[in-house]
């Protein structure tokens, strides 16, 4: 699979096996593992003032998404994503 790019849209299955479209909001590497920050396309397109839910997915060697299963891993990736967003905001 090619490198994941911000703005790409993928269909994933949720915990109820329902398909959901997600858009890649950011890609980052933490401790040598690649992660994608995604949000549901439906929420992103609504353009409300409310914050959208952001989910983090681990990207394996084949480019497939897997769920983050530990709170520690999630916290580490979430903090790294927040830093990335702050850096981008400062650049603009």
N, CA, C and O atoms as CSV, one atom per row, in Angstrom:
chain,resi,resn,atom,element,x,y,z
A,1,UNK,N,N,0.846,-1.180,0.000
A,1,UNK,CA,C,0.000,0.000,0.000
A,1,UNK,C,C,0.891,1.244,0.000
A,1,UNK,O,O,1.951,1.262,0.626
A,2,UNK,N,N,0.447,2.274,-0.707
A,2,UNK,CA,C,1.186,3.530,-0.755
A,2,UNK,C,C,1.116,4.231,0.591
A,2,UNK,O,O,0.328,3.875,1.467
A,3,UNK,N,N,1.964,5.234,0.724
A,3,UNK,CA,C,1.974,6.035,1.951
A,3,UNK,C,C,0.611,6.696,2.142
A,3,UNK,O,O,0.010,7.186,1.185
A,4,UNK,N,N,0.143,6.706,3.351
A,4,UNK,CA,C,-1.145,7.302,3.683
A,4,UNK,C,C,-0.988,8.812,3.682
A,4,UNK,O,O,-0.031,9.343,4.247
A,5,UNK,N,N,-1.924,9.499,3.051
A,5,UNK,CA,C,-1.864,10.951,2.937
A,5,UNK,C,C,-3.032,11.597,3.682
A,5,UNK,O,O,-4.131,11.044,3.743
A,6,UNK,N,N,-2.772,12.770,4.242
A,6,UNK,CA,C,-3.836,13.550,4.881
A,6,UNK,C,C,-4.880,13.874,3.822
A,6,UNK,O,O,-4.541,14.261,2.703
A,7,UNK,N,N,-6.152,13.715,4.178
A,7,UNK,CA,C,-7.252,13.991,3.256
A,7,UNK,C,C,-7.797,12.751,2.571
A,7,UNK,O,O,-8.879,12.793,1.985
A,8,UNK,N,N,-7.061,11.644,2.637
A,8,UNK,CA,C,-7.566,10.402,2.042
A,8,UNK,C,C,-8.783,9.922,2.816
A,8,UNK,O,O,-8.888,10.135,4.024
A,9,UNK,N,N,-9.692,9.275,2.115
A,9,UNK,CA,C,-10.903,8.736,2.733
A,9,UNK,C,C,-10.893,7.221,2.581
A,9,UNK,O,O,-10.664,6.683,1.498
A,10,UNK,N,N,-11.147,6.553,3.698
A,10,UNK,CA,C,-11.175,5.092,3.733
A,10,UNK,C,C,-12.491,4.630,4.333
A,10,UNK,O,O,-13.144,5.367,5.071
A,11,UNK,N,N,-12.871,3.408,4.011
A,11,UNK,CA,C,-14.024,2.780,4.651
A,11,UNK,C,C,-13.498,1.736,5.616
A,11,UNK,O,O,-12.715,0.864,5.241
A,12,UNK,N,N,-13.939,1.833,6.870
A,12,UNK,CA,C,-13.543,0.854,7.874
A,12,UNK,C,C,-14.806,0.268,8.491
A,12,UNK,O,O,-15.884,0.855,8.389
A,13,UNK,N,N,-14.673,-0.870,9.120
A,13,UNK,CA,C,-15.789,-1.485,9.838
A,13,UNK,C,C,-15.642,-1.173,11.313
A,13,UNK,O,O,-14.563,-1.329,11.885
A,14,UNK,N,N,-16.743,-0.727,11.936
A,14,UNK,CA,C,-16.690,-0.426,13.366
A,14,UNK,C,C,-16.914,-1.701,14.171
A,14,UNK,O,O,-16.988,-2.797,13.616
A,15,UNK,N,N,-17.020,-1.538,15.489
A,15,UNK,CA,C,-17.163,-2.709,16.356
A,15,UNK,C,C,-18.460,-3.472,16.117
A,15,UNK,O,O,-18.588,-4.619,16.545
A,16,UNK,N,N,-19.428,-2.847,15.437
A,16,UNK,CA,C,-20.697,-3.516,15.110
A,16,UNK,C,C,-20.715,-4.019,13.672
A,16,UNK,O,O,-21.770,-4.378,13.148
A,17,UNK,N,N,-19.539,-4.045,13.033
A,17,UNK,CA,C,-19.389,-4.464,11.628
A,17,UNK,C,C,-20.152,-3.592,10.650
A,17,UNK,O,O,-20.489,-4.037,9.553
A,18,UNK,N,N,-20.429,-2.348,11.038
A,18,UNK,CA,C,-21.030,-1.400,10.111
A,18,UNK,C,C,-19.918,-0.601,9.458
A,18,UNK,O,O,-18.967,-0.189,10.121
A,19,UNK,N,N,-20.041,-0.384,8.157
A,19,UNK,CA,C,-18.999,0.353,7.455
A,19,UNK,C,C,-19.159,1.848,7.678
A,19,UNK,O,O,-20.263,2.389,7.623
A,20,UNK,N,N,-18.034,2.500,7.930
A,20,UNK,CA,C,-17.997,3.940,8.177
A,20,UNK,C,C,-16.892,4.540,7.313
A,20,UNK,O,O,-15.825,3.944,7.166
A,21,UNK,N,N,-17.145,5.721,6.739
A,21,UNK,CA,C,-16.097,6.412,6.001
A,21,UNK,C,C,-15.348,7.321,6.955
A,21,UNK,O,O,-15.953,8.086,7.707
A,22,UNK,N,N,-14.013,7.231,6.918
A,22,UNK,CA,C,-13.177,8.090,7.742
A,22,UNK,C,C,-12.203,8.835,6.842
A,22,UNK,O,O,-11.773,8.334,5.802
A,23,UNK,N,N,-11.865,10.060,7.280
A,23,UNK,CA,C,-10.888,10.861,6.554
A,23,UNK,C,C,-9.630,10.977,7.404
A,23,UNK,O,O,-9.701,11.177,8.617
A,24,UNK,N,N,-8.488,10.849,6.756
A,24,UNK,CA,C,-7.216,10.966,7.458
A,24,UNK,C,C,-6.967,12.442,7.766
A,24,UNK,O,O,-6.904,13.273,6.860
A,25,UNK,N,N,-6.827,12.755,9.052
A,25,UNK,CA,C,-6.592,14.128,9.497
A,25,UNK,C,C,-5.115,14.385,9.766
A,25,UNK,O,O,-4.672,15.533,9.777
A,26,UNK,N,N,-4.363,13.329,9.980
A,26,UNK,CA,C,-2.940,13.462,10.240
A,26,UNK,C,C,-2.290,12.101,10.266
A,26,UNK,O,O,-2.927,11.088,10.558
A,27,UNK,N,N,-0.994,12.099,9.951
A,27,UNK,CA,C,-0.210,10.876,9.999
A,27,UNK,C,C,1.018,11.181,10.845
A,27,UNK,O,O,1.670,12.206,10.647
A,28,UNK,N,N,1.336,10.300,11.785
A,28,UNK,CA,C,2.479,10.534,12.641
A,28,UNK,C,C,3.148,9.231,13.005
A,28,UNK,O,O,2.552,8.158,12.911
A,29,UNK,N,N,4.406,9.340,13.426
A,29,UNK,CA,C,5.148,8.170,13.853
A,29,UNK,C,C,5.507,8.343,15.325
A,29,UNK,O,O,6.019,9.384,15.739
A,30,UNK,N,N,5.233,7.314,16.095
A,30,UNK,CA,C,5.542,7.323,17.522
A,30,UNK,C,C,6.272,6.026,17.838
A,30,UNK,O,O,5.760,4.938,17.577
A,31,UNK,N,N,7.462,6.145,18.397
A,31,UNK,CA,C,8.270,4.982,18.775
A,31,UNK,C,C,8.426,3.984,17.621
A,31,UNK,O,O,8.381,2.771,17.827
A,32,UNK,N,N,8.609,4.511,16.405
A,32,UNK,CA,C,8.854,3.661,15.246
A,32,UNK,C,C,7.621,3.037,14.624
A,32,UNK,O,O,7.739,2.249,13.685
A,33,UNK,N,N,6.440,3.371,15.124
A,33,UNK,CA,C,5.192,2.842,14.579
A,33,UNK,C,C,4.405,3.987,13.963
A,33,UNK,O,O,4.314,5.070,14.541
A,34,UNK,N,N,3.829,3.741,12.775
A,34,UNK,CA,C,3.048,4.773,12.097
A,34,UNK,C,C,1.583,4.696,12.541
A,34,UNK,O,O,1.013,3.616,12.698
A,35,UNK,N,N,1.002,5.871,12.735
A,35,UNK,CA,C,-0.399,5.974,13.143
A,35,UNK,C,C,-1.109,6.970,12.236
A,35,UNK,O,O,-0.491,7.894,11.707
A,36,UNK,N,N,-2.404,6.775,12.062
A,36,UNK,CA,C,-3.235,7.716,11.334
A,36,UNK,C,C,-4.303,8.243,12.286
A,36,UNK,O,O,-4.980,7.479,12.974
A,37,UNK,N,N,-4.437,9.566,12.306
A,37,UNK,CA,C,-5.525,10.195,13.057
A,37,UNK,C,C,-6.666,10.363,12.066
A,37,UNK,O,O,-6.484,10.965,11.008
A,38,UNK,N,N,-7.838,9.840,12.395
A,38,UNK,CA,C,-8.972,9.885,11.479
A,38,UNK,C,C,-10.215,10.427,12.175
A,38,UNK,O,O,-10.344,10.372,13.398
A,39,UNK,N,N,-11.121,10.950,11.361
A,39,UNK,CA,C,-12.421,11.391,11.845
A,39,UNK,C,C,-13.480,10.899,10.878
A,39,UNK,O,O,-13.193,10.673,9.702
A,40,UNK,N,N,-14.691,10.732,11.356
A,40,UNK,CA,C,-15.771,10.285,10.483
A,40,UNK,C,C,-16.112,11.374,9.483
A,40,UNK,O,O,-16.320,12.526,9.865
A,41,UNK,N,N,-16.170,11.021,8.202
A,41,UNK,CA,C,-16.443,11.978,7.128
A,41,UNK,C,C,-17.739,12.725,7.393
A,41,UNK,O,O,-17.820,13.935,7.183
A,42,UNK,N,N,-18.749,12.005,7.853
A,42,UNK,CA,C,-20.059,12.616,8.124
A,42,UNK,C,C,-19.934,13.763,9.128
A,42,UNK,O,O,-20.543,14.816,8.939
A,43,UNK,N,N,-19.152,13.569,10.191
A,43,UNK,CA,C,-18.961,14.617,11.198
A,43,UNK,C,C,-18.160,15.784,10.639
A,43,UNK,O,O,-18.474,16.941,10.919
A,44,UNK,N,N,-17.134,15.493,9.857
A,44,UNK,CA,C,-16.274,16.536,9.297
A,44,UNK,C,C,-17.065,17.429,8.352
A,44,UNK,O,O,-16.888,18.647,8.351
A,45,UNK,N,N,-17.938,16.826,7.545
A,45,UNK,CA,C,-18.692,17.587,6.548
A,45,UNK,C,C,-19.804,18.437,7.148
A,45,UNK,O,O,-20.316,19.335,6.479
A,46,UNK,N,N,-20.185,18.176,8.383
A,46,UNK,CA,C,-21.281,18.932,8.995
A,46,UNK,C,C,-20.888,20.372,9.308
A,46,UNK,O,O,-21.758,21.233,9.437
A,47,UNK,N,N,-19.596,20.644,9.431
A,47,UNK,CA,C,-19.089,21.993,9.659
A,47,UNK,C,C,-19.797,22.722,10.798
A,47,UNK,O,O,-20.231,23.864,10.642
A,48,UNK,N,N,-19.907,22.063,11.924
A,48,UNK,CA,C,-20.482,22.714,13.098
A,48,UNK,C,C,-19.346,23.262,13.953
A,48,UNK,O,O,-18.174,23.002,13.682
A,49,UNK,N,N,-19.694,24.012,14.972
A,49,UNK,CA,C,-18.687,24.541,15.882
A,49,UNK,C,C,-18.232,23.499,16.903
A,49,UNK,O,O,-17.280,23.721,17.651
A,50,UNK,N,N,-18.919,22.373,16.925
A,50,UNK,CA,C,-18.568,21.325,17.876
A,50,UNK,C,C,-17.298,20.608,17.429
A,50,UNK,O,O,-17.031,20.469,16.235
A,51,UNK,N,N,-16.533,20.164,18.401
A,51,UNK,CA,C,-15.339,19.386,18.085
A,51,UNK,C,C,-15.752,18.049,17.494
A,51,UNK,O,O,-16.768,17.470,17.878
A,52,UNK,N,N,-14.946,17.568,16.553
A,52,UNK,CA,C,-15.217,16.237,16.008
A,52,UNK,C,C,-14.417,15.218,16.804
A,52,UNK,O,O,-13.394,15.544,17.406
A,53,UNK,N,N,-14.890,14.000,16.797
A,53,UNK,CA,C,-14.167,12.918,17.464
A,53,UNK,C,C,-13.018,12.482,16.570
A,53,UNK,O,O,-13.200,12.260,15.373
A,54,UNK,N,N,-11.836,12.361,17.159
A,54,UNK,CA,C,-10.659,11.902,16.429
A,54,UNK,C,C,-10.268,10.545,16.983
A,54,UNK,O,O,-10.215,10.341,18.196
A,55,UNK,N,N,-9.995,9.625,16.076
A,55,UNK,CA,C,-9.594,8.268,16.444
A,55,UNK,C,C,-8.203,8.013,15.887
A,55,UNK,O,O,-7.834,8.558,14.847
A,56,UNK,N,N,-7.447,7.198,16.569
A,56,UNK,CA,C,-6.104,6.857,16.124
A,56,UNK,C,C,-6.064,5.381,15.756
A,56,UNK,O,O,-6.543,4.528,16.504
A,57,UNK,N,N,-5.492,5.094,14.604
A,57,UNK,CA,C,-5.352,3.728,14.132
A,57,UNK,C,C,-3.881,3.447,13.862
A,57,UNK,O,O,-3.184,4.279,13.281
A,58,UNK,N,N,-3.416,2.301,14.274
A,58,UNK,CA,C,-2.050,1.880,13.992
A,58,UNK,C,C,-2.002,1.408,12.543
A,58,UNK,O,O,-2.940,0.770,12.064
A,59,UNK,N,N,-0.916,1.718,11.848
A,59,UNK,CA,C,-0.726,1.280,10.472
A,59,UNK,C,C,0.335,0.188,10.491
A,59,UNK,O,O,1.473,0.433,10.893
A,60,UNK,N,N,-0.032,-1.025,10.055
A,60,UNK,CA,C,0.934,-2.125,10.100
A,60,UNK,C,C,1.835,-2.117,8.860
A,60,UNK,O,O,1.721,-1.238,8.006
A,61,UNK,N,N,2.725,-3.098,8.772
A,61,UNK,CA,C,3.713,-3.161,7.690
A,61,UNK,C,C,3.065,-3.224,6.305
A,61,UNK,O,O,3.644,-2.736,5.334
A,62,UNK,N,N,1.885,-3.811,6.201
A,62,UNK,CA,C,1.189,-3.920,4.923
A,62,UNK,C,C,0.342,-2.692,4.608
A,62,UNK,O,O,-0.266,-2.607,3.541
A,63,UNK,N,N,0.303,-1.737,5.544
A,63,UNK,CA,C,-0.500,-0.537,5.331
A,63,UNK,C,C,-1.941,-0.687,5.788
A,63,UNK,O,O,-2.781,0.162,5.490
A,64,UNK,N,N,-2.232,-1.763,6.511
A,64,UNK,CA,C,-3.586,-1.986,7.022
A,64,UNK,C,C,-3.733,-1.318,8.388
A,64,UNK,O,O,-2.768,-1.180,9.138
A,65,UNK,N,N,-4.958,-0.909,8.689
A,65,UNK,CA,C,-5.245,-0.272,9.973
A,65,UNK,C,C,-5.579,-1.317,11.026
A,65,UNK,O,O,-6.278,-2.292,10.748
A,66,UNK,N,N,-5.075,-1.105,12.240
A,66,UNK,CA,C,-5.481,-1.909,13.380
A,66,UNK,C,C,-5.781,-0.967,14.537
A,66,UNK,O,O,-5.233,0.132,14.623
A,67,UNK,N,N,-6.643,-1.408,15.407
A,67,UNK,CA,C,-7.053,-0.574,16.541
A,67,UNK,C,C,-5.950,-0.505,17.587
A,67,UNK,O,O,-5.162,-1.438,17.745
A,68,UNK,N,N,-5.909,0.609,18.291
A,68,UNK,CA,C,-5.035,0.742,19.449
A,68,UNK,C,C,-5.778,0.122,20.619
A,68,UNK,O,O,-6.931,0.462,20.884
A,69,UNK,N,N,-5.112,-0.789,21.318
A,69,UNK,CA,C,-5.823,-1.533,22.351
A,69,UNK,C,C,-5.466,-1.151,23.775
A,69,UNK,O,O,-6.183,-1.514,24.708
A,70,UNK,N,N,-4.355,-0.417,23.965
A,70,UNK,CA,C,-4.003,-0.071,25.345
A,70,UNK,C,C,-4.160,1.435,25.562
A,70,UNK,O,O,-3.937,2.239,24.657
A,71,UNK,N,N,-4.545,1.787,26.774
A,71,UNK,CA,C,-4.702,3.197,27.124
A,71,UNK,C,C,-3.372,3.936,27.053
A,71,UNK,O,O,-3.326,5.097,26.646
A,72,UNK,N,N,-2.283,3.264,27.451
A,72,UNK,CA,C,-0.964,3.892,27.418
A,72,UNK,C,C,-0.574,4.264,25.989
A,72,UNK,O,O,-0.087,5.365,25.731
A,73,UNK,N,N,-0.796,3.326,25.064
A,73,UNK,CA,C,-0.468,3.585,23.660
A,73,UNK,C,C,-1.323,4.735,23.128
A,73,UNK,O,O,-0.818,5.624,22.443
A,74,UNK,N,N,-2.622,4.714,23.447
A,74,UNK,CA,C,-3.509,5.780,22.996
A,74,UNK,C,C,-3.047,7.135,23.541
A,74,UNK,O,O,-2.985,8.115,22.798
A,75,UNK,N,N,-2.727,7.191,24.828
A,75,UNK,CA,C,-2.300,8.451,25.438
A,75,UNK,C,C,-1.035,8.985,24.791
A,75,UNK,O,O,-0.912,10.188,24.559
A,76,UNK,N,N,-0.095,8.096,24.498
A,76,UNK,CA,C,1.165,8.494,23.875
A,76,UNK,C,C,0.921,9.065,22.473
A,76,UNK,O,O,1.482,10.102,22.119
A,77,UNK,N,N,0.089,8.394,21.682
A,77,UNK,CA,C,-0.198,8.835,20.315
A,77,UNK,C,C,-1.017,10.125,20.335
A,77,UNK,O,O,-0.772,11.026,19.533
A,78,UNK,N,N,-1.973,10.216,21.232
A,78,UNK,CA,C,-2.806,11.420,21.350
A,78,UNK,C,C,-1.953,12.642,21.694
A,78,UNK,O,O,-2.137,13.711,21.113
A,79,UNK,N,N,-1.026,12.485,22.631
A,79,UNK,CA,C,-0.144,13.597,23.015
A,79,UNK,C,C,0.744,14.007,21.845
A,79,UNK,O,O,0.956,15.199,21.620
A,80,UNK,N,N,1.267,13.033,21.098
A,80,UNK,CA,C,2.118,13.339,19.948
A,80,UNK,C,C,1.313,14.058,18.861
A,80,UNK,O,O,1.828,14.967,18.210
A,81,UNK,N,N,0.055,13.658,18.661
A,81,UNK,CA,C,-0.802,14.312,17.669
A,81,UNK,C,C,-1.095,15.748,18.089
A,81,UNK,O,O,-1.069,16.655,17.257
A,82,UNK,N,N,-1.374,15.963,19.380
A,82,UNK,CA,C,-1.624,17.322,19.878
A,82,UNK,C,C,-0.410,18.215,19.625
A,82,UNK,O,O,-0.555,19.366,19.213
A,83,UNK,N,N,0.785,17.681,19.873
A,83,UNK,CA,C,2.016,18.446,19.619
A,83,UNK,C,C,2.149,18.787,18.142
A,83,UNK,O,O,2.506,19.911,17.789
A,84,UNK,N,N,1.864,17.816,17.281
A,84,UNK,CA,C,1.941,18.024,15.836
A,84,UNK,C,C,0.980,19.127,15.401
A,84,UNK,O,O,1.341,19.986,14.596
A,85,UNK,N,N,-0.238,19.106,15.930
A,85,UNK,CA,C,-1.229,20.118,15.558
A,85,UNK,C,C,-0.817,21.503,16.061
A,85,UNK,O,O,-1.033,22.503,15.376
A,86,UNK,N,N,-0.226,21.561,17.254
A,86,UNK,CA,C,0.252,22.843,17.792
A,86,UNK,C,C,1.370,23.410,16.935
A,86,UNK,O,O,1.399,24.610,16.663
A,87,UNK,N,N,2.299,22.547,16.505
A,87,UNK,CA,C,3.399,22.987,15.659
A,87,UNK,C,C,2.881,23.526,14.322
A,87,UNK,O,O,3.349,24.557,13.840
A,88,UNK,N,N,1.913,22.821,13.729
A,88,UNK,CA,C,1.343,23.273,12.463
A,88,UNK,C,C,0.605,24.591,12.627
A,88,UNK,O,O,0.661,25.441,11.738
A,89,UNK,N,N,-0.088,24.779,13.750
A,89,UNK,CA,C,-0.822,26.010,14.003
A,89,UNK,C,C,0.154,27.185,14.146
A,89,UNK,O,O,-0.125,28.293,13.688
A,90,UNK,N,N,1.294,26.931,14.784
A,90,UNK,CA,C,2.296,27.991,14.959
A,90,UNK,C,C,2.931,28.382,13.628
A,90,UNK,O,O,3.307,29.538,13.433
A,91,UNK,N,N,3.052,27.418,12.712
A,91,UNK,CA,C,3.647,27.699,11.401
A,91,UNK,C,C,2.727,28.538,10.529
A,91,UNK,O,O,3.200,29.246,9.640
A,92,UNK,N,N,1.439,28.473,10.765
A,92,UNK,CA,C,0.471,29.198,9.911
A,92,UNK,C,C,0.158,30.540,10.454
A,92,UNK,O,O,-0.633,31.275,9.863
